[in-house]
PDB file of C-alpha atoms in Angstrom:
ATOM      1  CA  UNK A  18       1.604 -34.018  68.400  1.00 67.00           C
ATOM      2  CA  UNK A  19       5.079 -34.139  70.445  1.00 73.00           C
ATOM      3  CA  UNK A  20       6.634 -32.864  66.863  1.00 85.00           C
ATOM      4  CA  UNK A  21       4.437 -30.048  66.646  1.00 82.00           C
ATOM      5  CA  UNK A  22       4.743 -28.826  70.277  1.00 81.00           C
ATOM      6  CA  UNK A  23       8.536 -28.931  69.436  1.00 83.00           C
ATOM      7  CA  UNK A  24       7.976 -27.080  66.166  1.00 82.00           C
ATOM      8  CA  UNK A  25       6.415 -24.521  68.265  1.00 83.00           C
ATOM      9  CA  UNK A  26       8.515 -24.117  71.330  1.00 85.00           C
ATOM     10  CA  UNK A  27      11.589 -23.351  68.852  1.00 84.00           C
ATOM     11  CA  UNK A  28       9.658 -20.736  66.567  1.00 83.00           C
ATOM     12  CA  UNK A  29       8.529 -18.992  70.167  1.00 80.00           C
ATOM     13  CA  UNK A  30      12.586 -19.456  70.865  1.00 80.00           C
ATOM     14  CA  UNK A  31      13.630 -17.895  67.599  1.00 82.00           C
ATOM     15  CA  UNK A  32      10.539 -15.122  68.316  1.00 80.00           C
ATOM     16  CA  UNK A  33      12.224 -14.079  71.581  1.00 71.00           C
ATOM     17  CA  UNK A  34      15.884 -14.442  69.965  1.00 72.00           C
ATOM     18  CA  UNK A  35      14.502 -11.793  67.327  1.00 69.00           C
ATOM     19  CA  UNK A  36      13.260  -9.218  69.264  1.00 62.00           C
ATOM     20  CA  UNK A  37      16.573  -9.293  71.849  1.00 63.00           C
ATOM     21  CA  UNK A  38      18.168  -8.948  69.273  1.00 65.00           C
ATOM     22  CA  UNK A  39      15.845  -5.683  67.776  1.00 58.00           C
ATOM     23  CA  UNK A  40      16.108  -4.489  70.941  1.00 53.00           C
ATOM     24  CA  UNK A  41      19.563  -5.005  71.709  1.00 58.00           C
ATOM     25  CA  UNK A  42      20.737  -3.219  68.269  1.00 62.00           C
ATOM     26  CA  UNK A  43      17.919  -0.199  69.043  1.00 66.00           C
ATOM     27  CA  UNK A  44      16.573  -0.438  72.529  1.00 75.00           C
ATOM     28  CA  UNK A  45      13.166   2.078  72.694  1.00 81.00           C
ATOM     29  CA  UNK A  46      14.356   3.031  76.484  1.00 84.00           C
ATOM     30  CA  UNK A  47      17.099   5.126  74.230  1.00 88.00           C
ATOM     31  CA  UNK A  48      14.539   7.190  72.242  1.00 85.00           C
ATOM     32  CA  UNK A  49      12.206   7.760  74.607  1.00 86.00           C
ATOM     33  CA  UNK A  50      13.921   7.445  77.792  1.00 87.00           C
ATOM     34  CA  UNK A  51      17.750   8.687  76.444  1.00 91.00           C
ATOM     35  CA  UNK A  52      21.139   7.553  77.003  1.00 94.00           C
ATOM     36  CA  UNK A  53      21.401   7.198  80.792  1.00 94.00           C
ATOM     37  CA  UNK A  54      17.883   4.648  81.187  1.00 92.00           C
ATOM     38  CA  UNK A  55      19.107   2.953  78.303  1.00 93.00           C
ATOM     39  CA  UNK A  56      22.535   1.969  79.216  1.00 95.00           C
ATOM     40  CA  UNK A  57      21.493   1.600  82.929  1.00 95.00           C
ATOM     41  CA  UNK A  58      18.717  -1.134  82.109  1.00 94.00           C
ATOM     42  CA  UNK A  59      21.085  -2.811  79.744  1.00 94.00           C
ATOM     43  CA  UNK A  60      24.063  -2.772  81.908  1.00 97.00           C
ATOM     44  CA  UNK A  61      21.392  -4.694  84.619  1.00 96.00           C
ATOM     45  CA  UNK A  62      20.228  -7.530  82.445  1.00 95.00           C
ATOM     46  CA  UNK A  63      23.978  -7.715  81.104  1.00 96.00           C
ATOM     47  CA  UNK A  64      24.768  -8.609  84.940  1.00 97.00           C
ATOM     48  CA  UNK A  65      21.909 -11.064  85.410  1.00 97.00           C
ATOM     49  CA  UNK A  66      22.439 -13.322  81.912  1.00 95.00           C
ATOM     50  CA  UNK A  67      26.435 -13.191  82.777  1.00 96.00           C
ATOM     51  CA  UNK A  68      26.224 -13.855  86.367  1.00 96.00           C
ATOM     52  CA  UNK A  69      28.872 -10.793  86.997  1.00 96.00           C
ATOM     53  CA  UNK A  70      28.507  -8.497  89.609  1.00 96.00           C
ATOM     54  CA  UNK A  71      28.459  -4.789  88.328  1.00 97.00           C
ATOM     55  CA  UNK A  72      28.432  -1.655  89.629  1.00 98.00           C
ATOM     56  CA  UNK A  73      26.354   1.787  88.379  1.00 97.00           C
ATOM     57  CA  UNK A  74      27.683   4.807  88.129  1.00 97.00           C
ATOM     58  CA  UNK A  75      25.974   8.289  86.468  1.00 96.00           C
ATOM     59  CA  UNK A  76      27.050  11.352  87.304  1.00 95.00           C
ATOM     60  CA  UNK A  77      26.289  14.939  86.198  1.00 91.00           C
ATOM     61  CA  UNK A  78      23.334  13.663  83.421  1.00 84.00           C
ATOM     62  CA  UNK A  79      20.448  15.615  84.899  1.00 79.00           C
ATOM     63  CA  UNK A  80      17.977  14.058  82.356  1.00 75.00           C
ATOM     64  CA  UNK A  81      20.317  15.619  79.446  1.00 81.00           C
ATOM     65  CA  UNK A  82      20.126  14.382  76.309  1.00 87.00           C
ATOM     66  CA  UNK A  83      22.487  14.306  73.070  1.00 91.00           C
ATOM     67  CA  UNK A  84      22.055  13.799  69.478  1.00 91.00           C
ATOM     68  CA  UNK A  85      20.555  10.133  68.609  1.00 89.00           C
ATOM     69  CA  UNK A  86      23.994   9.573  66.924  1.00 91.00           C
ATOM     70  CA  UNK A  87      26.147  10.420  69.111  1.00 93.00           C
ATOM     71  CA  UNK A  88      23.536   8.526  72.358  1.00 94.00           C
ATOM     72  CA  UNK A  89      23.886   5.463  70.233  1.00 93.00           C
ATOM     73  CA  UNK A  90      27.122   5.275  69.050  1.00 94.00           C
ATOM     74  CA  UNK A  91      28.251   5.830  73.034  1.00 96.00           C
ATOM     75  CA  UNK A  92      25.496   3.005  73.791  1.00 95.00           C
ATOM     76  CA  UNK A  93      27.194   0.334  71.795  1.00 94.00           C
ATOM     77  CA  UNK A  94      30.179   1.237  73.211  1.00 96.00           C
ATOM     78  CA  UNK A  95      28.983  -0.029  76.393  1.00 97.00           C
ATOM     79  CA  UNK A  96      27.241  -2.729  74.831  1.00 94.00           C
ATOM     80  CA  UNK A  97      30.342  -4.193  72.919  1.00 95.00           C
ATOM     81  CA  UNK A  98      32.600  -3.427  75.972  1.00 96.00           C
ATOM     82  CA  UNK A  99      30.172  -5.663  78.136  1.00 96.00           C
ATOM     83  CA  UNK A 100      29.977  -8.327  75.158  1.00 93.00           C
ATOM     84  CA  UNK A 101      33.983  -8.246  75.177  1.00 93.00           C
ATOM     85  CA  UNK A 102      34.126  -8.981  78.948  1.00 95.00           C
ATOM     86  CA  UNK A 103      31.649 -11.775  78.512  1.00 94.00           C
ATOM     87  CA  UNK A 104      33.471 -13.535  75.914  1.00 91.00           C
ATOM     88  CA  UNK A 105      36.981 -12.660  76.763  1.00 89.00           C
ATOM     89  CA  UNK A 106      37.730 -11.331  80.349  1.00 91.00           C
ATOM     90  CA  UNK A 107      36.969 -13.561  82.420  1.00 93.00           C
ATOM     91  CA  UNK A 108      36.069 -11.411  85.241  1.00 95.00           C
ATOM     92  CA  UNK A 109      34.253 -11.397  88.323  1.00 96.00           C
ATOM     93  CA  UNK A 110      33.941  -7.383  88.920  1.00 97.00           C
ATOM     94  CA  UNK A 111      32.516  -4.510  86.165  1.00 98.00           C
ATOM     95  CA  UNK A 112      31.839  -1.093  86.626  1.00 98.00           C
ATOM     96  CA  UNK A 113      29.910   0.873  83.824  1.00 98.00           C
ATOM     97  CA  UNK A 114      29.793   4.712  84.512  1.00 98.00           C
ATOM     98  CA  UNK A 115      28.480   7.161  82.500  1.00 97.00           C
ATOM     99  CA  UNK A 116      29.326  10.478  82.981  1.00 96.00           C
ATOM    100  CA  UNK A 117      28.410  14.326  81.800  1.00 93.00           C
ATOM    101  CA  UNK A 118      31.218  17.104  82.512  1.00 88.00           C
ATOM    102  CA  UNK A 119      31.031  20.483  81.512  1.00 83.00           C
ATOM    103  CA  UNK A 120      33.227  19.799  77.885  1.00 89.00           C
ATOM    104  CA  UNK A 121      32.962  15.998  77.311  1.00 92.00           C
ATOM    105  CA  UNK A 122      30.415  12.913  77.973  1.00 94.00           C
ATOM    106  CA  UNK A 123      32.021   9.474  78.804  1.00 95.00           C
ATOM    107  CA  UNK A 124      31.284   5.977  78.887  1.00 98.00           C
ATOM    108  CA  UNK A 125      33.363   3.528  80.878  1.00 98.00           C
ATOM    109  CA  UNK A 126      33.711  -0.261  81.143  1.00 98.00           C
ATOM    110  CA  UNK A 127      36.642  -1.468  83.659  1.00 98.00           C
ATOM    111  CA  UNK A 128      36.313  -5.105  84.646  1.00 97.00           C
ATOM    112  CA  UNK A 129      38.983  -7.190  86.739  1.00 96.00           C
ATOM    113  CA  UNK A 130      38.821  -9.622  84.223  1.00 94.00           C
ATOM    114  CA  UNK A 131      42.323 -11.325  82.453  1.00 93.00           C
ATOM    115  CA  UNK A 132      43.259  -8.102  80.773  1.00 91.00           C
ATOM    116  CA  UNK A 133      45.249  -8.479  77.414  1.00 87.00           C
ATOM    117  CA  UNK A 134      48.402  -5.945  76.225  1.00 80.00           C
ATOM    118  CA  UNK A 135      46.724  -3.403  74.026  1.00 70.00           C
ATOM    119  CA  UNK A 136      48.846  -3.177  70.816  1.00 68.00           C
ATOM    120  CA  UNK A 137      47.587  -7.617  70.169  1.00 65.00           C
ATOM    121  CA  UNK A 138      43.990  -5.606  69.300  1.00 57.00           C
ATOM    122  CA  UNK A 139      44.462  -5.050  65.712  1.00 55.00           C
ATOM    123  CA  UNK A 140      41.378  -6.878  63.942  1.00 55.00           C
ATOM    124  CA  UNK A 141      39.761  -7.776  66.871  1.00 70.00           C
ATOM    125  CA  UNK A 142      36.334  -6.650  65.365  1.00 77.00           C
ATOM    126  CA  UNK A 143      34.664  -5.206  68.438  1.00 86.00           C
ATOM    127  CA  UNK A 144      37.454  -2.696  69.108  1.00 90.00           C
ATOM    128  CA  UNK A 145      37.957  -1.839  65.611  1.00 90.00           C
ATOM    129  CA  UNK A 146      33.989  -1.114  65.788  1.00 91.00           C
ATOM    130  CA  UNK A 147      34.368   0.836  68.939  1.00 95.00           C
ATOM    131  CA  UNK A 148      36.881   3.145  67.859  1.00 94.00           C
ATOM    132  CA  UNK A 149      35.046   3.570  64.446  1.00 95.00           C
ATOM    133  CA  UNK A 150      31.836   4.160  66.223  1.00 93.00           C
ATOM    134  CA  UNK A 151      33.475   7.258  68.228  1.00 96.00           C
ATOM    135  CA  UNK A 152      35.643   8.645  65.219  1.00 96.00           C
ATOM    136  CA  UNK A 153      32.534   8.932  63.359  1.00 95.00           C
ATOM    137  CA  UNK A 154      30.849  10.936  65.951  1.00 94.00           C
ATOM    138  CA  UNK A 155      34.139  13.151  66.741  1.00 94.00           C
ATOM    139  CA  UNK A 156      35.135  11.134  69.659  1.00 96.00           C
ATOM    140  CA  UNK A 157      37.461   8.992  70.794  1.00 96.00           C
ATOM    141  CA  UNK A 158      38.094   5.012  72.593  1.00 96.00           C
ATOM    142  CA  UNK A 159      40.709   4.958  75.134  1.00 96.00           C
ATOM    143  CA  UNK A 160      42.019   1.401  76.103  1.00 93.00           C
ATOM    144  CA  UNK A 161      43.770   0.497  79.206  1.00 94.00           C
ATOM    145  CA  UNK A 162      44.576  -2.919  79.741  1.00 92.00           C
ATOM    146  CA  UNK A 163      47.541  -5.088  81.013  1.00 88.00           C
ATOM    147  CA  UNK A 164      47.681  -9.232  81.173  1.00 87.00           C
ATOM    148  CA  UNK A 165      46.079  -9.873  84.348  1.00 88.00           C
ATOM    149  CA  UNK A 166      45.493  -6.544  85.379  1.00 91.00           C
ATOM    150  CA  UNK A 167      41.675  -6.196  83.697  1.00 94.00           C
ATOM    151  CA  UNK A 168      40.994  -3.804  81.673  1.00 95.00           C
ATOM    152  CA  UNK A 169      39.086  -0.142  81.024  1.00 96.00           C
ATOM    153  CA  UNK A 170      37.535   0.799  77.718  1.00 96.00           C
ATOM    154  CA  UNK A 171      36.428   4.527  77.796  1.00 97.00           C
ATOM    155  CA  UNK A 172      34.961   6.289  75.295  1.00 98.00           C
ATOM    156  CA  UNK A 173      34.683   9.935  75.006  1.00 95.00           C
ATOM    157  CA  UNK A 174      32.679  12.885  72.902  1.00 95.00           C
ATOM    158  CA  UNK A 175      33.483  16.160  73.426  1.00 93.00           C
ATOM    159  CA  UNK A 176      30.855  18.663  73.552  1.00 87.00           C
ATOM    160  CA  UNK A 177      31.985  21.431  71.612  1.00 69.00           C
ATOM    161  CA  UNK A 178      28.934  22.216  69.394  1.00 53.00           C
ATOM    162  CA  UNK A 179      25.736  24.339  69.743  1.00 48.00           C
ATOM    163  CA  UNK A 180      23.382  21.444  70.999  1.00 52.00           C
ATOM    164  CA  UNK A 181      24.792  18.806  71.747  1.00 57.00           C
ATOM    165  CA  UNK A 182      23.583  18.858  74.849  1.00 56.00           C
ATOM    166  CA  UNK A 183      19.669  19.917  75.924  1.00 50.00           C
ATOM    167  CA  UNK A 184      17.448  19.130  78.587  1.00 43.00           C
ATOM    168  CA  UNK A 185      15.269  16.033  78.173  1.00 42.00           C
ATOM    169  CA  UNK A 186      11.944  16.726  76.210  1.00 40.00           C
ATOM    170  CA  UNK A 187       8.980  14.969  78.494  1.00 36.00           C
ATOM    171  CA  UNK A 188       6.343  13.786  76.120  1.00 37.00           C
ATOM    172  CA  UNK A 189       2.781  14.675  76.734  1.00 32.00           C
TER     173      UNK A 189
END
């Protein structure tokens, strides 16, 4: 009996692991919800697994939306930026903002964390993804870090073509 109530507890483990992870990779806050929801709640339950205070910040959004490539790819931005500060930072501080100008969107992650010099990143996976994510969308990853002195990842999309951005579409 105690085998099978152990059997049980870890498939409801590996259950809740799964759909994390599902949700993680494609939250449904992003499709129906868009960009600013979706990193918002993310950026929250980043803070209460890590135990790091962190700050909110949206400005200019309006309910906008952008194409579903370009609101993901800017999405795990944020996402890998937190994940890098988690495994890597050590920091006490983040701030995520997320912001809308008239010409460009932008996601930043600055934490106060142990910093690293910017030209030891080659093949560190998560940047190289970053920076892939954004050229494939027409953007670009900015990096500004020192040793000791934390560091901000930014990523940026300009928004230069016919649609990009529209008001959000409220479903029925």
């Amino acid at each position: 009996v105690l085998e099978l109530k152990d059997l049980s507890e870890r498939v409801d483990a590996l259950i809740r692991a799964a759909h994390r992870q599902a949700w993680e990779l494609r939250p449904s806050e992003l499709d129906h919800l868009g960009l600013e929801a979706a990193l918002q709640h993310y950026t929250s339950i980043w803070s209460e697994r890590s135990g790091v205070t962190t700050e909110w910040k949206s400005s200019g959004w309006n309910d906008l939306r952008l194409p579903a490539d370009v609101e993901i790819a800017l999405y795990r931005v944020g996402q890998e930026a937190l994940t890098n500060v988690t495994r890597q930072a050590d920091a006490t501080r983040v701030s995520v903002s997320l912001a809308c100008r008239e010409h460009e969107v932008g996601v930043a992650v600055q934490d106060n964390g142990t910093g690293f010099e910017p030209g030891t990143t080659t093949g560190r996976v998560g940047i190289v993804g970053m920076r892939e994510r954004m050229l494939l969308i027409g953007g670009e990853l900015e990096i500004h870090s020192g040793s000791g002195e934390g560091t901000t990842i930014t990523a940026h999309f300009p928004l230069t073509r016919s649609g990009d951005v529209r008001a959000a579409e409220h479903g029925p």
